[in-house]
Coordinates of C-alpha atoms and ligand atoms in Angstrom, one line a residue:
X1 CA 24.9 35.4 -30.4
X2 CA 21.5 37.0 -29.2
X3 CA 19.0 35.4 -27.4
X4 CA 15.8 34.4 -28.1
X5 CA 12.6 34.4 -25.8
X6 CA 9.4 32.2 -27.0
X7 CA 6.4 32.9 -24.9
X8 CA 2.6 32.3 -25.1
X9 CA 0.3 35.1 -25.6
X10 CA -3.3 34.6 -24.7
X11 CA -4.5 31.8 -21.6
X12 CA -1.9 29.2 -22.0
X13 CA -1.5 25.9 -23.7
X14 CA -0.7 27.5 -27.0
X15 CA 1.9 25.1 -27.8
X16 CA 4.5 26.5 -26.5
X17 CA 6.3 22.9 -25.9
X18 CA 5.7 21.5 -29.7
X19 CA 7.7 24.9 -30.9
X20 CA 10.4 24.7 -28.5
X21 CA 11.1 21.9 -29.4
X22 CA 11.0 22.5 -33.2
X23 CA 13.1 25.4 -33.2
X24 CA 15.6 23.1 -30.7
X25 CA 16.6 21.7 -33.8
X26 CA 19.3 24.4 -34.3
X27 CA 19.7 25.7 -30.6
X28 CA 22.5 25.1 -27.8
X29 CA 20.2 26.2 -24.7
X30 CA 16.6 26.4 -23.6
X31 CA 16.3 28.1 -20.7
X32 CA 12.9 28.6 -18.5
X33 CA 12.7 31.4 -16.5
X34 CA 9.5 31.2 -14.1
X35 CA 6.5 29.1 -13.1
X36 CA 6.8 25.4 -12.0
X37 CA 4.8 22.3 -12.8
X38 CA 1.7 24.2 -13.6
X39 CA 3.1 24.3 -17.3
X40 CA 2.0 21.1 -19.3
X41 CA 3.9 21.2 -22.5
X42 CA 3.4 18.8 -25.0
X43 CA 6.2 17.8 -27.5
X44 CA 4.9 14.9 -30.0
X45 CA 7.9 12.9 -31.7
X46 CA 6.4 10.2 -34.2
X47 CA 3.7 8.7 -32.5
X48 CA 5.0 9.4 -29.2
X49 CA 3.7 12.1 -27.0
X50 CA 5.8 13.6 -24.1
X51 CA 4.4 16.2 -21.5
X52 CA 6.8 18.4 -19.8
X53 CA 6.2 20.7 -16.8
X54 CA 9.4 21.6 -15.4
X55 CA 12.1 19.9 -17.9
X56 CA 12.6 22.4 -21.0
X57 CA 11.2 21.5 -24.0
X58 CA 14.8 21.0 -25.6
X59 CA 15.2 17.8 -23.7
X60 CA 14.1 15.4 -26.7
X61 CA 17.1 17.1 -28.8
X62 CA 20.7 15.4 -27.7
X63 CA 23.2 18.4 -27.2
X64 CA 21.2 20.8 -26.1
X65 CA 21.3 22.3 -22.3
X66 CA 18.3 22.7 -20.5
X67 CA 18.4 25.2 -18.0
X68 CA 15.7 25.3 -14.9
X69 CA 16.3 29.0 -13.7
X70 CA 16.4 31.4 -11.2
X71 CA 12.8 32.4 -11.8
X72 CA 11.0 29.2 -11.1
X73 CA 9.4 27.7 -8.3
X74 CA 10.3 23.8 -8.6
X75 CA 8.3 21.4 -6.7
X76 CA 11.4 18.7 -5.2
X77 CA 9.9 15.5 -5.7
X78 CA 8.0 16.6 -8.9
X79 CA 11.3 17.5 -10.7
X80 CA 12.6 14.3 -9.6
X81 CA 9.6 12.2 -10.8
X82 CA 9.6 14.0 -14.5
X83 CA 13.6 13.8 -15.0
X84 CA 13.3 9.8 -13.9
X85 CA 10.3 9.6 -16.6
X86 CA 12.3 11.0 -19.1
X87 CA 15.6 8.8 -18.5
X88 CA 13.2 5.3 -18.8
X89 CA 12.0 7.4 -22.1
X90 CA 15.7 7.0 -22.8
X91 CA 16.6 10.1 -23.2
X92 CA 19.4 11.4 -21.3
X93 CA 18.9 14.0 -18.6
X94 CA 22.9 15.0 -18.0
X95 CA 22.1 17.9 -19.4
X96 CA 19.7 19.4 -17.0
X97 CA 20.7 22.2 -14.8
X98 CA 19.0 23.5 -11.7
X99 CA 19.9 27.0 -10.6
X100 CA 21.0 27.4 -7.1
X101 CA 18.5 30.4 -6.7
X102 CA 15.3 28.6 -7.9
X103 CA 12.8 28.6 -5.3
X104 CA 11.8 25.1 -3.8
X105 CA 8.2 23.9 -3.7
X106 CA 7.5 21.4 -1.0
X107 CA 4.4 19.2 0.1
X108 CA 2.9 21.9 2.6
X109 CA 2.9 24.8 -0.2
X110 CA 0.1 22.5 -2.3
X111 CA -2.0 21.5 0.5
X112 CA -1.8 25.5 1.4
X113 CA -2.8 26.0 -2.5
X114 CA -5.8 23.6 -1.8
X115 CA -6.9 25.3 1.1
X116 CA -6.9 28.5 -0.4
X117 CA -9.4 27.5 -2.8
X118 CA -11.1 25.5 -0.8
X119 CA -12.0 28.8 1.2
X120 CA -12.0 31.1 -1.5
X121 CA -15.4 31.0 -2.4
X122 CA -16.2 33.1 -5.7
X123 CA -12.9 34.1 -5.4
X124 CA -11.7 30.5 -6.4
X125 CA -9.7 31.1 -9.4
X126 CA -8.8 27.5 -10.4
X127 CA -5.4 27.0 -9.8
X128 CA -3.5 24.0 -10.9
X129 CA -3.0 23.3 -6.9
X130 CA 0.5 22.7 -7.6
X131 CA 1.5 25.1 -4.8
X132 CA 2.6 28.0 -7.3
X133 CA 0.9 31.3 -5.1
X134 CA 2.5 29.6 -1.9
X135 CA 5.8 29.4 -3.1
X136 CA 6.4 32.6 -4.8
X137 CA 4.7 33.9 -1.5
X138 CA 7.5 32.5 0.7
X139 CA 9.9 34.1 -1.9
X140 CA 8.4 37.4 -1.9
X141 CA 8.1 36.7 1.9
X142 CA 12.1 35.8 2.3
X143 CA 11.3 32.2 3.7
X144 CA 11.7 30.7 1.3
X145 CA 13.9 27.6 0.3
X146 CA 16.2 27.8 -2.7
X147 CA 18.3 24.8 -5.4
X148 CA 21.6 25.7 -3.3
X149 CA 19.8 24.5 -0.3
X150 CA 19.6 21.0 -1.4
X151 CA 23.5 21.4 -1.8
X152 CA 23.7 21.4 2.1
X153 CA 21.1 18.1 3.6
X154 CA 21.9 19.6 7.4
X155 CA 20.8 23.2 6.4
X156 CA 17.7 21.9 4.3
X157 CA 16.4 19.8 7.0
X158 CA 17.0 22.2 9.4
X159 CA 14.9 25.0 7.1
X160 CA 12.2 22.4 5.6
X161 CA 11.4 21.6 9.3
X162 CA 10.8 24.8 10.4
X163 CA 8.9 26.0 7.4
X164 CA 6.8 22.6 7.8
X165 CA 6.0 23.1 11.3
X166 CA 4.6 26.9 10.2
X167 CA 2.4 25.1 7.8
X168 CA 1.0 22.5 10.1
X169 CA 0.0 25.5 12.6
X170 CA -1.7 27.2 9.8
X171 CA -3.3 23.8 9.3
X172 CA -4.4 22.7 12.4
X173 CA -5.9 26.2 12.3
X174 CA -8.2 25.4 9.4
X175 CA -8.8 22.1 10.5
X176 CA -6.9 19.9 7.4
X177 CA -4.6 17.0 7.8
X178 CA -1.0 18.1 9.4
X179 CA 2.0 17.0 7.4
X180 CA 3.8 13.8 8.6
X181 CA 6.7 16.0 8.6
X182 CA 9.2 13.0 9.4
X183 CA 7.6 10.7 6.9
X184 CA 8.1 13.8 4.4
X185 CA 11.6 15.0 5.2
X186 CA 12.8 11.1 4.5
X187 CA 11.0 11.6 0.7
X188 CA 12.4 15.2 0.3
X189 CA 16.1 14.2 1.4
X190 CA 16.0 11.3 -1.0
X191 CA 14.9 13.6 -3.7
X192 CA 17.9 16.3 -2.8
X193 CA 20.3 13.3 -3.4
X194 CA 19.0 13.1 -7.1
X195 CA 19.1 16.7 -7.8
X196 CA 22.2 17.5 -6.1
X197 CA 24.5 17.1 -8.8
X198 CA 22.3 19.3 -11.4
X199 CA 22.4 22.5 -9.1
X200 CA 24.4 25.1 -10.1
X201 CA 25.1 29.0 -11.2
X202 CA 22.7 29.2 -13.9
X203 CA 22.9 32.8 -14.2
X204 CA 26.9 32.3 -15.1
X205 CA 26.2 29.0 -17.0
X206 CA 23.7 31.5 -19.4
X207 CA 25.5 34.5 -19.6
X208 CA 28.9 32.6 -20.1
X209 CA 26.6 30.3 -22.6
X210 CA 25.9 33.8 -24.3
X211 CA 29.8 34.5 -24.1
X212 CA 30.7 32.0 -25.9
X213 CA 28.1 33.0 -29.2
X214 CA 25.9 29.8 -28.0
X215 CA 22.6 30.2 -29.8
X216 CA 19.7 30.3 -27.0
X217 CA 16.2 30.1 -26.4
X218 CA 14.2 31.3 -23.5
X219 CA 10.8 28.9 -23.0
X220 CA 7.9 31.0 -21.2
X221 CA 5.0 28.9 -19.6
X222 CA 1.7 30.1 -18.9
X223 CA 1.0 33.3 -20.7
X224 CA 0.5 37.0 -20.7
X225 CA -3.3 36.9 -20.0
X226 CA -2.1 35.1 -16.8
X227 CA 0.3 37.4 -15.6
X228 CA 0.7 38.7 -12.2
X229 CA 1.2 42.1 -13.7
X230 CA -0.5 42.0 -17.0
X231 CA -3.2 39.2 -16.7
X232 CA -6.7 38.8 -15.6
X233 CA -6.3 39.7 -12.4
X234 CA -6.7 38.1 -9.7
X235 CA -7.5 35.6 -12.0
X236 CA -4.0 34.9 -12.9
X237 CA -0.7 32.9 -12.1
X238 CA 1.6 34.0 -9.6
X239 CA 4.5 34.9 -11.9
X240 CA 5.8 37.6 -14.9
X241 CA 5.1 35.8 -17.7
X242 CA 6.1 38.1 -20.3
X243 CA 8.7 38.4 -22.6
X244 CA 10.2 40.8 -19.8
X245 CA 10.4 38.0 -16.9
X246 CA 13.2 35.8 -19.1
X247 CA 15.4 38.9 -18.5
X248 CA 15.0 38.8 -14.4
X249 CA 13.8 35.3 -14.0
X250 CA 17.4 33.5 -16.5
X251 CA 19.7 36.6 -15.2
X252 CA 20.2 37.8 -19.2
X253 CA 20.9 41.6 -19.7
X254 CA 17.5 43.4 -21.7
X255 CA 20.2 44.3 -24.9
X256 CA 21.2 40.8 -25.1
X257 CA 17.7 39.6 -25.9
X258 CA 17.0 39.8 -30.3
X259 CA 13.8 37.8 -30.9
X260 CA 10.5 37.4 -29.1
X261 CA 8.1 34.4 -30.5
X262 CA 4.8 35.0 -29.7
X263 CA 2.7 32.0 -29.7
X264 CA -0.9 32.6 -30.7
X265 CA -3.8 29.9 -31.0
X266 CA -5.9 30.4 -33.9
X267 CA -8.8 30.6 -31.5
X268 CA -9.4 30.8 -27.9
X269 CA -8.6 28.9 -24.9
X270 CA -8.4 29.4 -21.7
X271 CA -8.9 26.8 -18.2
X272 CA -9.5 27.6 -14.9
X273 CA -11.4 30.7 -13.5
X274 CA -11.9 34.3 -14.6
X275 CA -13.9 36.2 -17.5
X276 CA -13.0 35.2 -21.4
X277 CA -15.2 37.4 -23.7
X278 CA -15.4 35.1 -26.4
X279 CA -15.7 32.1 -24.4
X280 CA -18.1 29.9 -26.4
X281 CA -21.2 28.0 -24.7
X282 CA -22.7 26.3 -27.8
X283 CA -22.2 23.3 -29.7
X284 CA -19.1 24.9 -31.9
X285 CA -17.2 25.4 -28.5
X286 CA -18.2 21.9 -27.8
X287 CA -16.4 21.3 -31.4
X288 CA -13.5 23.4 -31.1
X289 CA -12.8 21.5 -27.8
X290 CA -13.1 17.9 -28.9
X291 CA -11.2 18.7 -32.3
X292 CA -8.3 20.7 -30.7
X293 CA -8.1 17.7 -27.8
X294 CA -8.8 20.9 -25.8
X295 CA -8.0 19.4 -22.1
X296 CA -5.7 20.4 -19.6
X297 CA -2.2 18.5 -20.4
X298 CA -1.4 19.0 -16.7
X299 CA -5.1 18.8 -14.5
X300 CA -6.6 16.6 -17.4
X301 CA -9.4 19.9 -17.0
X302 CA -11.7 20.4 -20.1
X303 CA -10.7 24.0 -21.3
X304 CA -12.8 26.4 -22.4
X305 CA -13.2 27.4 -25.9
X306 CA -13.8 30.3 -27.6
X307 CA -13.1 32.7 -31.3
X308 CA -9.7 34.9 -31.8
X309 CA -9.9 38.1 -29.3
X310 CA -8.0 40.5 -30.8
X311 CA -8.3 43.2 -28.4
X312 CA -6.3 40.8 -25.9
X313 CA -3.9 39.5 -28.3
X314 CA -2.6 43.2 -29.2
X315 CA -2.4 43.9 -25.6
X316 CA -0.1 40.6 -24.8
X317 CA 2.4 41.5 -28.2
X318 CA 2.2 45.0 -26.8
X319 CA 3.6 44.2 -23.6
X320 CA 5.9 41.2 -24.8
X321 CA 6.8 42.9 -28.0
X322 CA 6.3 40.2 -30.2
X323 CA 7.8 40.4 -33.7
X324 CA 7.8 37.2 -34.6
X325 CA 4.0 35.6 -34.4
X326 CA 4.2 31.5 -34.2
X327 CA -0.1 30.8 -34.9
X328 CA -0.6 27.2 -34.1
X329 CA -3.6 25.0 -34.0
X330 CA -4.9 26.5 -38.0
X331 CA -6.2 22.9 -38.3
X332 CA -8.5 23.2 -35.8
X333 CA -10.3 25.6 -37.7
X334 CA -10.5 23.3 -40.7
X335 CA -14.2 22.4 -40.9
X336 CA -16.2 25.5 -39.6
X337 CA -18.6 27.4 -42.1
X338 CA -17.3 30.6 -40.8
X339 CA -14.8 32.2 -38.2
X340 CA -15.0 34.7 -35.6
X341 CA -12.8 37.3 -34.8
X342 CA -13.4 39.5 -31.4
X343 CA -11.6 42.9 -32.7
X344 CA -13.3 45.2 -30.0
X345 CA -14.8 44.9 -26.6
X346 CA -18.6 46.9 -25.9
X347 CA -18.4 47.1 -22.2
X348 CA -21.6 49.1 -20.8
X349 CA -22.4 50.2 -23.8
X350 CA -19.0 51.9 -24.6
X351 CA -17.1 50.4 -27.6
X352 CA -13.1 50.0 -26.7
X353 CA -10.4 48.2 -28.1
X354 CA -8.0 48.2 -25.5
X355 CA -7.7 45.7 -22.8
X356 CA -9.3 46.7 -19.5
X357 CA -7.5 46.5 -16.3
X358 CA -10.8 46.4 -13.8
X359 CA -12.1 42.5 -13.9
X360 CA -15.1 43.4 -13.5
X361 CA -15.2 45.5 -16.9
X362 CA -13.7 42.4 -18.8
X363 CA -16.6 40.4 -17.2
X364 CA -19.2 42.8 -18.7
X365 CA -17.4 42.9 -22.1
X366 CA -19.2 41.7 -25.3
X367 CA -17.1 40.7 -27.9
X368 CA -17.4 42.5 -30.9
X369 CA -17.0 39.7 -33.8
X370 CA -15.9 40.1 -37.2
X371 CA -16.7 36.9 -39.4
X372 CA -14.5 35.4 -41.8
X373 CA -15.0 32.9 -44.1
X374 CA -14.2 29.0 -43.3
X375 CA -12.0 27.3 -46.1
X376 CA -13.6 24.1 -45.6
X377 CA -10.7 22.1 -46.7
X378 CA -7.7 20.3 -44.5
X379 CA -4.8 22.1 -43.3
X380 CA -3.0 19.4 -41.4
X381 CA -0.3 18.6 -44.5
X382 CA 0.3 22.1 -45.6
X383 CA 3.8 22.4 -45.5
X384 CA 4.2 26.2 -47.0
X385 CA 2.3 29.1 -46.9
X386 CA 1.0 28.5 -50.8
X387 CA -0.4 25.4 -49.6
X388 CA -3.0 27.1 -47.3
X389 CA -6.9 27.8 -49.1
X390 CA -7.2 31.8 -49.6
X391 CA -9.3 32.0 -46.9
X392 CA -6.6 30.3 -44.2
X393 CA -4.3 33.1 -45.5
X394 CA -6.9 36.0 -45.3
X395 CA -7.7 34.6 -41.6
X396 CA -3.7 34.4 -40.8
X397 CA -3.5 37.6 -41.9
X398 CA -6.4 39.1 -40.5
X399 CA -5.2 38.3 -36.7
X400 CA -1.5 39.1 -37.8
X401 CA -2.4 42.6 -38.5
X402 CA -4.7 43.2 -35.3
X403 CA -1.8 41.9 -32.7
X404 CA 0.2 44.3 -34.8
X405 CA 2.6 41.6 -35.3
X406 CA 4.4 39.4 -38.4
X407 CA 3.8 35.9 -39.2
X408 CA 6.7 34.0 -38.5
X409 CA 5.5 30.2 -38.1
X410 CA 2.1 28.3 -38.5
X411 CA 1.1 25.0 -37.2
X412 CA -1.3 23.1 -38.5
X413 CA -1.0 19.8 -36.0
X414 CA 0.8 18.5 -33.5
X415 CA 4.3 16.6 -34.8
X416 CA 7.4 18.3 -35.9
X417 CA 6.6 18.2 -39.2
X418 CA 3.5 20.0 -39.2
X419 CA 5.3 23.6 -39.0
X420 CA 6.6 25.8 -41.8
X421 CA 8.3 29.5 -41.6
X422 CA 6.6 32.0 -43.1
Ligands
GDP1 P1 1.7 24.6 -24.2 O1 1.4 24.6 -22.8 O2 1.7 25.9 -24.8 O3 3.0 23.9 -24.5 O4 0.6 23.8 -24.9 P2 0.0 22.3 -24.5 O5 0.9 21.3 -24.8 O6 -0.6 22.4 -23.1 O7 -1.3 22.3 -25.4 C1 -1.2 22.3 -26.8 C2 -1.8 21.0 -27.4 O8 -2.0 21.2 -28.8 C3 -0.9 19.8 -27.3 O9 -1.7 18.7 -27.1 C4 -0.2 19.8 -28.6 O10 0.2 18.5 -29.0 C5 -1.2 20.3 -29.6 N1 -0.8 21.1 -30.7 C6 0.2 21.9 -30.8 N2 0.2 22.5 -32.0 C7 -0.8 22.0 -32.7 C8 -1.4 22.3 -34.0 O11 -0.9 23.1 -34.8 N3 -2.5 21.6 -34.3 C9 -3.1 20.7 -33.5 N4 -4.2 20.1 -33.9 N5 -2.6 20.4 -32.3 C10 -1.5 21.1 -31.9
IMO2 P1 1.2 26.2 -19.8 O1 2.6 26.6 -19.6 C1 -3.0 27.1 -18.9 C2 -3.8 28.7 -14.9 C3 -4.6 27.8 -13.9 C4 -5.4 28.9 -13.1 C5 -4.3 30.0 -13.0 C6 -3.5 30.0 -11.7 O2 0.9 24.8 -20.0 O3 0.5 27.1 -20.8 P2 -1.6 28.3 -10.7 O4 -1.6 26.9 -10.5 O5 -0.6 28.8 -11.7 O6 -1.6 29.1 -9.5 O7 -3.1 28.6 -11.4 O8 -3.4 29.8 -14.1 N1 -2.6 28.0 -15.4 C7 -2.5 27.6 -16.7 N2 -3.4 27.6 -17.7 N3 -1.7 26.7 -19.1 C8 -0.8 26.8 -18.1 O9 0.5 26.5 -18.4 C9 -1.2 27.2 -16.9 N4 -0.6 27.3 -15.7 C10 -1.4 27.9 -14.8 O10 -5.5 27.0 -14.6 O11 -6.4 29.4 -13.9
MG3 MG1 0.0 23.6 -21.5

């Protein structure tokens, strides 16, 4: 059986985690494949309301495998504090696997975040200060600490000590609080006792999972606007987020991979730093923010709000080559008069509807909006696509055919049942 990849396609916070988990219902493994605890996924089950940042979303459904792979960067004592949260959810976490290549994310590589912005002046781009851009330094740097490592307590202390005195130099340099590195190593060690038994080959575990005609779903966090490669930068996250990065960062084979959900908000959002041209200033980004609960499910951050950009959304199905289009969040959209939609970009007078690699052109971009009419009417208990007013269609349809993509899935609220296939 093929795999499956679901990523997000614009800043984030699609609701990626609410569609995992839906499309869990019929799945044997969810596998993420880069990031860390920056992701905040949100997977609402009755009137209970879980966020995930480093568990897969498939944790909620009993069978399923969830798979922490080679591509992440997993903060120790983070992991430990979200797998304990879930077990006292009761749900079981036996079936969590940690792949003896992840990179490990420690204490030092946060406060080193923190610093960085703290001294980065304009160039602040509002990380999550999770210690993601440290950690996939130190990987790209080969210092880094990997899952097998916490296999072996001598060889862990032994490298977390050494990395940790680096860190306090750099520190001491700047003037911030040194690590208590003995006070720490007691908290890490305690944390590699928990773990140890979940490490393992994930890159056989997957591709023997894949063997064996297991159905399986790759989870992307973040999104492609956020990209190392592809995103905003330097206004981005430290990892390949794209469709692409499941194949290097789960250890699957390109020609093994079938479907790629792309899940697209049916507006804007995006938090942290860096230019959005259709970020909205006035009183219906103010509504689109307080109707969409549009704050950070990780930082707690308000995010900012804005209409459909098409130019970007063409460019992130481009790159992840999306052909099946999951638009969530049509509720939202519920009560507005009418709708924008950006579908080119007039940067210094030129009109363009490709994406622009130079940041400083997307920050002189003005979005060229198309307006659609509103529907006026609720959304949230559609349960087919004939339930949706003319106009929800014509909108759907609209964005569907800008990204170049198909309409595979719509939400139109939170819970599990507030989904229907197209
Ligand atoms: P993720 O990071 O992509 O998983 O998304 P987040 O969980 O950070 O943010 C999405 C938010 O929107 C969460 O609070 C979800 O519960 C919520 N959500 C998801 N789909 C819908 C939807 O169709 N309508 C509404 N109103 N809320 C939704
Ligand atoms: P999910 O998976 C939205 C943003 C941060 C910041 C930039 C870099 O829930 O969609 P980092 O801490 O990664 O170095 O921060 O990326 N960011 C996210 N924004 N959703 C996320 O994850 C994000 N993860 C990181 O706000 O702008
Ligand atoms: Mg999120």
């Amino acid at each position: 059986m093929p795999v499956d990849i679901l990523v997000g396609t614009q800043w984030g916070d699609e609701g990626k985690g609410k569609l995992i988990d839906v499309l869990t219902r019929d799945v044997d493994m969810v596998v993420r494949f880069q990031g860390g605890n920056n992701a905040g996924h949100t997977v609402e089950i009755g009137d209970k309301h879980y966020v995930l940042h480093l568990v897969p979303s498939g944790i909620f459904r009993e069978n399923v495998v969830n798979v922490i792979g080679n591509g992440l960067v997993v903060d120790v004592l983070g992991l430990v504090e979200e797998m304990k949260g879930i077990a006292a959810a009761g749900f079981s976490v036996d079936n969590v696997m940690l792949s003896s290549r992840a990179q490990l994310i420690f204490e030092y590589h946060k406060r080193a975040d923190a610093l960085r912005e703290a001294s980065a002046g304009s160039r602040k781009i509002g990380t999550t200060r999770r210690g993601i851009g440290p950690a996939y330094a130190d990987k790209m740097n080969r210092t880094g600490i990997r899952g097998i490592d916490l296999t072996c307590p001598e060889r862990l202390e032994e490298q977390f000590r050494r990395e940790a005195e680096k860190y306090n130099k750099l520190f001491s340099e700047y003037g911030i609080a040194q690590l208590d590195i003995d006070a720490e190593w007691e908290r890490v060690r305690e944390a590699a006792e928990y773990l140890r038994g979940h490490v393992c080959d994930t890159v056989y575990a997957v591709n023997a999972a894949i063997k064996a005609g297991k159905k399986i779903l790759c989870e992307g966090a973040q999104a492609a606007l956020l990209d190392i490669d592809h995103g905003t930068y330097p206004f981005v996250t430290s990892s390949n987020t794209v469709s692409g990065g499941a194949c290097t960062g789960a250890g699957i084979a390109p020609q093994k991979i079938r479907d790629v959900w792309g899940v697209i908000k049916a507006y804007t959002t995006r938090v942290g730093e860096g230019p959005f041209p259709t970020e909205l200033f006035d009183e219906c980004g103010e509504k689109l923010r307080q109707i969409g609960h549009e704050f950070g499910a990780t930082t707690g951050r308000p995010r900012r709000c804005g209409w459909f950009d098409a130019v970007a959304g063409r460019y992130a199905c481009m790159v992840d080559g999306v052909n099946k289009l999951a638009v969530t969040k049509l509720d939202v959209l519920d009560d507005l008069d009418r709708i924008g939609i950006c579908v080119a970009y007039e940067i210094n007078g030129r009109t363009t509807s490709e994406f622009p690699a130079s940041i400083e052109e997307l920050a002189a971009a003005k979005p060229v909006l198309e307006w659609l009419p509103g529907w006026k009417q609720d959304t949230s208990r559609a349960t087919r696509w004939e339930d949706l007013p003319e106009n929800a269609q014509n909108y759907l349809k609209r964005i569907a055919g800008l990204v170049d993509s198909t309409i595979a899935i719509v939400s139109v609220g939170p819970r599990r049942d507030q989904t229907f296939l197209v």
